Amino acid sequence: MKKILVAMMIMIAGFQAQAGIYVEPYLAYNILGDTDGEDTTGTNIGGRLGYSLPMLVSFGLDYNMGSYTIDGATGDVDADTTNLGVFVAVDLPILLRGYASYYFSSDIEASGASFDGSGIAVGVGFTMLPFVSLNLEYRAMSYDGAGGFPDFDGKEILVGVSLPLDL
């Protein structure tokens, strides 16, 4: 029993010694977005901050903000978004990385109204270049109605570039 306890303590101590700080700034462009039947385009900038483990797994906080144009039936509407959530990422040994985020706080301001919501994102990064990842991401967000506006959903596909750093 003592040998098992000592072995577990050594494994845990070694595990903590190899954990690192994970920082990933990113820039993305919404190539295919839809907000309740209306097309959206725009840019998104953000970053991920967390821990990376020796098992090629990273987790932490994901924050981003974007500036979008919604092509409505009555004309274009500018919208600003901010998202805050948690993420988990897995680096695969075949020059790919997968990640998922849950945004527990998502805000969008458009047409003088502010909407609160939440959502998810899943993505894949191609890490064939040193220090650079080319990303493809899908997001699905849900917003609560406000100021006489009904609830609505937003979906988007983003392409982007990021700089995942394991410090």
PDB file of C-alpha atoms in Angstrom:
ATOM      1  CA  MET A   1       0.000   0.000   0.000  1.00  0.00           C
ATOM      2  CA  LYS A   2       2.844   2.369   0.844  1.00  0.00           C
ATOM      3  CA  LYS A   3       4.471   1.673  -2.520  1.00  0.00           C
ATOM      4  CA  ILE A   4       1.261   2.599  -4.340  1.00  0.00           C
ATOM      5  CA  LEU A   5       0.934   5.806  -2.306  1.00  0.00           C
ATOM      6  CA  VAL A   6       4.557   6.776  -2.989  1.00  0.00           C
ATOM      7  CA  ALA A   7       4.132   6.021  -6.710  1.00  0.00           C
ATOM      8  CA  MET A   8       0.992   8.191  -6.866  1.00  0.00           C
ATOM      9  CA  MET A   9       2.744  11.059  -5.079  1.00  0.00           C
ATOM     10  CA  ILE A  10       5.659  10.908  -7.525  1.00  0.00           C
ATOM     11  CA  MET A  11       3.282  10.907 -10.499  1.00  0.00           C
ATOM     12  CA  ILE A  12       1.301  13.865  -9.167  1.00  0.00           C
ATOM     13  CA  ALA A  13       4.445  15.851  -8.314  1.00  0.00           C
ATOM     14  CA  GLY A  14       5.862  15.235 -11.796  1.00  0.00           C
ATOM     15  CA  PHE A  15       2.533  16.108 -13.390  1.00  0.00           C
ATOM     16  CA  GLN A  16       2.446  19.509 -11.694  1.00  0.00           C
ATOM     17  CA  ALA A  17       6.085  20.237 -12.498  1.00  0.00           C
ATOM     18  CA  GLN A  18       5.406  19.931 -16.227  1.00  0.00           C
ATOM     19  CA  ALA A  19       2.191  21.955 -16.377  1.00  0.00           C
ATOM     20  CA  GLY A  20       2.696  25.198 -18.260  1.00  0.00           C
ATOM     21  CA  ILE A  21       0.981  28.470 -18.947  1.00  0.00           C
ATOM     22  CA  TYR A  22      -0.988  28.424 -22.195  1.00  0.00           C
ATOM     23  CA  VAL A  23      -1.491  31.673 -24.147  1.00  0.00           C
ATOM     24  CA  GLU A  24      -3.155  31.840 -27.563  1.00  0.00           C
ATOM     25  CA  PRO A  25      -4.047  35.153 -29.218  1.00  0.00           C
ATOM     26  CA  TYR A  26      -6.183  34.763 -32.344  1.00  0.00           C
ATOM     27  CA  LEU A  27      -7.793  36.667 -35.193  1.00  0.00           C
ATOM     28  CA  ALA A  28     -10.702  35.248 -37.194  1.00  0.00           C
ATOM     29  CA  TYR A  29     -13.085  36.235 -39.973  1.00  0.00           C
ATOM     30  CA  ASN A  30     -16.719  35.131 -40.137  1.00  0.00           C
ATOM     31  CA  ILE A  31     -17.021  33.656 -43.625  1.00  0.00           C
ATOM     32  CA  LEU A  32     -20.484  32.165 -43.260  1.00  0.00           C
ATOM     33  CA  GLY A  33     -22.777  33.515 -40.578  1.00  0.00           C
ATOM     34  CA  ASP A  34     -26.520  33.388 -40.043  1.00  0.00           C
ATOM     35  CA  THR A  35     -28.620  35.207 -37.453  1.00  0.00           C
ATOM     36  CA  ASP A  36     -32.236  34.065 -37.735  1.00  0.00           C
ATOM     37  CA  GLY A  37     -32.069  33.911 -41.529  1.00  0.00           C
ATOM     38  CA  GLU A  38     -29.977  37.047 -42.007  1.00  0.00           C
ATOM     39  CA  ASP A  39     -26.385  36.804 -43.279  1.00  0.00           C
ATOM     40  CA  THR A  40     -23.576  38.078 -41.062  1.00  0.00           C
ATOM     41  CA  THR A  41     -19.928  38.858 -41.770  1.00  0.00           C
ATOM     42  CA  GLY A  42     -17.191  40.398 -39.686  1.00  0.00           C
ATOM     43  CA  THR A  43     -13.964  40.063 -37.769  1.00  0.00           C
ATOM     44  CA  ASN A  44     -13.259  38.561 -34.387  1.00  0.00           C
ATOM     45  CA  ILE A  45     -10.214  39.002 -32.152  1.00  0.00           C
ATOM     46  CA  GLY A  46      -9.542  37.237 -28.897  1.00  0.00           C
ATOM     47  CA  GLY A  47      -7.352  35.064 -26.795  1.00  0.00           C
ATOM     48  CA  ARG A  48      -7.199  31.953 -24.697  1.00  0.00           C
ATOM     49  CA  LEU A  49      -5.363  31.826 -21.380  1.00  0.00           C
ATOM     50  CA  GLY A  50      -4.954  28.739 -19.264  1.00  0.00           C
ATOM     51  CA  TYR A  51      -2.819  25.737 -18.431  1.00  0.00           C
ATOM     52  CA  SER A  52      -1.253  23.137 -20.674  1.00  0.00           C
ATOM     53  CA  LEU A  53      -0.670  19.648 -19.389  1.00  0.00           C
ATOM     54  CA  PRO A  54       1.991  17.184 -20.549  1.00  0.00           C
ATOM     55  CA  MET A  55      -0.705  15.006 -22.137  1.00  0.00           C
ATOM     56  CA  LEU A  56      -1.083  17.587 -24.962  1.00  0.00           C
ATOM     57  CA  VAL A  57      -4.233  18.946 -23.304  1.00  0.00           C
ATOM     58  CA  SER A  58      -4.877  22.622 -22.543  1.00  0.00           C
ATOM     59  CA  PHE A  59      -7.764  24.278 -20.734  1.00  0.00           C
ATOM     60  CA  GLY A  60      -8.675  27.726 -19.434  1.00  0.00           C
ATOM     61  CA  LEU A  61     -10.590  30.900 -20.305  1.00  0.00           C
ATOM     62  CA  ASP A  62     -11.544  32.091 -23.785  1.00  0.00           C
ATOM     63  CA  TYR A  63     -12.394  35.767 -24.402  1.00  0.00           C
ATOM     64  CA  ASN A  64     -13.134  37.365 -27.749  1.00  0.00           C
ATOM     65  CA  MET A  65     -14.819  40.387 -29.244  1.00  0.00           C
ATOM     66  CA  GLY A  66     -16.065  41.023 -32.721  1.00  0.00           C
ATOM     67  CA  SER A  67     -17.508  43.593 -35.054  1.00  0.00           C
ATOM     68  CA  TYR A  68     -20.152  42.239 -37.422  1.00  0.00           C
ATOM     69  CA  THR A  69     -22.458  43.432 -40.174  1.00  0.00           C
ATOM     70  CA  ILE A  70     -25.900  41.825 -40.331  1.00  0.00           C
ATOM     71  CA  ASP A  71     -27.419  42.001 -43.828  1.00  0.00           C
ATOM     72  CA  GLY A  72     -31.044  42.590 -42.882  1.00  0.00           C
ATOM     73  CA  ALA A  73     -34.106  42.949 -45.095  1.00  0.00           C
ATOM     74  CA  THR A  74     -34.312  46.661 -44.233  1.00  0.00           C
ATOM     75  CA  GLY A  75     -30.571  47.314 -44.599  1.00  0.00           C
ATOM     76  CA  ASP A  76     -27.273  46.534 -42.958  1.00  0.00           C
ATOM     77  CA  VAL A  77     -27.008  46.608 -39.168  1.00  0.00           C
ATOM     78  CA  ASP A  78     -23.692  46.888 -37.337  1.00  0.00           C
ATOM     79  CA  ALA A  79     -23.275  44.713 -34.249  1.00  0.00           C
ATOM     80  CA  ASP A  80     -20.553  44.369 -31.628  1.00  0.00           C
ATOM     81  CA  THR A  81     -20.099  41.159 -29.663  1.00  0.00           C
ATOM     82  CA  THR A  82     -18.129  40.008 -26.636  1.00  0.00           C
ATOM     83  CA  ASN A  83     -17.856  36.402 -25.488  1.00  0.00           C
ATOM     84  CA  LEU A  84     -16.361  34.942 -22.312  1.00  0.00           C
ATOM     85  CA  GLY A  85     -16.135  31.233 -21.683  1.00  0.00           C
ATOM     86  CA  VAL A  86     -14.028  28.197 -20.933  1.00  0.00           C
ATOM     87  CA  PHE A  87     -12.137  26.027 -23.407  1.00  0.00           C
ATOM     88  CA  VAL A  88     -10.374  22.701 -23.683  1.00  0.00           C
ATOM     89  CA  ALA A  89      -7.896  21.897 -26.472  1.00  0.00           C
ATOM     90  CA  VAL A  90      -6.144  18.703 -27.508  1.00  0.00           C
ATOM     91  CA  ASP A  91      -2.988  18.723 -29.637  1.00  0.00           C
ATOM     92  CA  LEU A  92      -2.812  15.680 -31.870  1.00  0.00           C
ATOM     93  CA  PRO A  93       0.555  14.353 -33.056  1.00  0.00           C
ATOM     94  CA  ILE A  94      -0.519  14.616 -36.724  1.00  0.00           C
ATOM     95  CA  LEU A  95      -0.236  18.423 -37.014  1.00  0.00           C
ATOM     96  CA  LEU A  96      -3.831  18.951 -35.902  1.00  0.00           C
ATOM     97  CA  ARG A  97      -5.415  20.328 -32.788  1.00  0.00           C
ATOM     98  CA  GLY A  98      -9.023  20.245 -31.759  1.00  0.00           C
ATOM     99  CA  TYR A  99     -10.723  22.595 -29.325  1.00  0.00           C
ATOM    100  CA  ALA A 100     -14.111  23.346 -27.870  1.00  0.00           C
ATOM    101  CA  SER A 101     -15.426  26.343 -25.937  1.00  0.00           C
ATOM    102  CA  TYR A 102     -18.517  26.993 -23.877  1.00  0.00           C
ATOM    103  CA  TYR A 103     -19.392  30.703 -23.681  1.00  0.00           C
ATOM    104  CA  PHE A 104     -21.351  31.327 -20.503  1.00  0.00           C
ATOM    105  CA  SER A 105     -21.439  35.084 -21.150  1.00  0.00           C
ATOM    106  CA  SER A 106     -22.140  36.396 -24.630  1.00  0.00           C
ATOM    107  CA  ASP A 107     -23.286  39.949 -25.311  1.00  0.00           C
ATOM    108  CA  ILE A 108     -24.286  41.555 -28.580  1.00  0.00           C
ATOM    109  CA  GLU A 109     -25.186  45.199 -29.169  1.00  0.00           C
ATOM    110  CA  ALA A 110     -27.100  46.053 -32.331  1.00  0.00           C
ATOM    111  CA  SER A 111     -29.617  48.733 -33.292  1.00  0.00           C
ATOM    112  CA  GLY A 112     -29.301  50.382 -29.886  1.00  0.00           C
ATOM    113  CA  ALA A 113     -30.331  47.206 -28.065  1.00  0.00           C
ATOM    114  CA  SER A 114     -28.214  44.868 -25.969  1.00  0.00           C
ATOM    115  CA  PHE A 115     -28.773  41.106 -25.848  1.00  0.00           C
ATOM    116  CA  ASP A 116     -27.345  38.516 -23.439  1.00  0.00           C
ATOM    117  CA  GLY A 117     -26.802  34.884 -24.276  1.00  0.00           C
ATOM    118  CA  SER A 118     -24.548  31.858 -24.278  1.00  0.00           C
ATOM    119  CA  GLY A 119     -23.209  29.342 -26.758  1.00  0.00           C
ATOM    120  CA  ILE A 120     -20.654  26.813 -27.863  1.00  0.00           C
ATOM    121  CA  ALA A 121     -17.782  26.635 -30.330  1.00  0.00           C
ATOM    122  CA  VAL A 122     -15.850  23.728 -31.800  1.00  0.00           C
ATOM    123  CA  GLY A 123     -12.836  24.009 -34.017  1.00  0.00           C
ATOM    124  CA  VAL A 124      -9.841  22.411 -35.587  1.00  0.00           C
ATOM    125  CA  GLY A 125      -6.417  23.957 -36.071  1.00  0.00           C
ATOM    126  CA  PHE A 126      -3.800  23.000 -38.644  1.00  0.00           C
ATOM    127  CA  THR A 127      -0.387  23.413 -37.018  1.00  0.00           C
ATOM    128  CA  MET A 128       1.898  22.721 -39.966  1.00  0.00           C
ATOM    129  CA  LEU A 129       3.673  26.076 -39.614  1.00  0.00           C
ATOM    130  CA  PRO A 130       6.015  26.836 -36.698  1.00  0.00           C
ATOM    131  CA  PHE A 131       4.182  28.707 -33.909  1.00  0.00           C
ATOM    132  CA  VAL A 132       1.155  29.400 -36.142  1.00  0.00           C
ATOM    133  CA  SER A 133      -2.168  27.576 -36.313  1.00  0.00           C
ATOM    134  CA  LEU A 134      -4.676  27.984 -39.157  1.00  0.00           C
ATOM    135  CA  ASN A 135      -8.129  27.471 -37.646  1.00  0.00           C
ATOM    136  CA  LEU A 136     -11.620  26.552 -38.806  1.00  0.00           C
ATOM    137  CA  GLU A 137     -14.313  27.074 -36.172  1.00  0.00           C
ATOM    138  CA  TYR A 138     -18.079  26.672 -35.854  1.00  0.00           C
ATOM    139  CA  ARG A 139     -20.049  28.678 -33.276  1.00  0.00           C
ATOM    140  CA  ALA A 140     -23.673  28.403 -32.215  1.00  0.00           C
ATOM    141  CA  MET A 141     -25.024  31.118 -29.912  1.00  0.00           C
ATOM    142  CA  SER A 142     -28.460  31.770 -28.395  1.00  0.00           C
ATOM    143  CA  TYR A 143     -29.565  35.202 -27.219  1.00  0.00           C
ATOM    144  CA  ASP A 144     -32.461  36.312 -25.030  1.00  0.00           C
ATOM    145  CA  GLY A 145     -34.838  38.927 -26.401  1.00  0.00           C
ATOM    146  CA  ALA A 146     -34.748  42.484 -25.069  1.00  0.00           C
ATOM    147  CA  GLY A 147     -36.530  45.761 -25.716  1.00  0.00           C
ATOM    148  CA  GLY A 148     -39.375  44.212 -27.694  1.00  0.00           C
ATOM    149  CA  PHE A 149     -37.071  41.988 -29.756  1.00  0.00           C
ATOM    150  CA  PRO A 150     -37.654  38.204 -29.645  1.00  0.00           C
ATOM    151  CA  ASP A 151     -35.080  35.550 -28.736  1.00  0.00           C
ATOM    152  CA  PHE A 152     -32.732  34.705 -31.592  1.00  0.00           C
ATOM    153  CA  ASP A 153     -29.923  32.333 -32.532  1.00  0.00           C
ATOM    154  CA  GLY A 154     -26.670  32.981 -34.325  1.00  0.00           C
ATOM    155  CA  LYS A 155     -24.491  30.471 -36.126  1.00  0.00           C
ATOM    156  CA  GLU A 156     -21.192  31.172 -37.819  1.00  0.00           C
ATOM    157  CA  ILE A 157     -18.184  29.559 -39.438  1.00  0.00           C
ATOM    158  CA  LEU A 158     -14.915  31.359 -38.884  1.00  0.00           C
ATOM    159  CA  VAL A 159     -11.481  30.984 -40.445  1.00  0.00           C
ATOM    160  CA  GLY A 160      -8.558  32.415 -38.592  1.00  0.00           C
ATOM    161  CA  VAL A 161      -4.995  32.345 -37.477  1.00  0.00           C
ATOM    162  CA  SER A 162      -3.666  31.947 -33.960  1.00  0.00           C
ATOM    163  CA  LEU A 163      -0.383  31.767 -32.105  1.00  0.00           C
ATOM    164  CA  PRO A 164      -0.649  28.954 -29.518  1.00  0.00           C
ATOM    165  CA  LEU A 165       2.171  29.358 -26.999  1.00  0.00           C
ATOM    166  CA  ASP A 166       3.024  26.933 -24.232  1.00  0.00           C
ATOM    167  CA  LEU A 167       5.151  28.936 -21.791  1.00  0.00           C
TER     168      LEU A 167
END
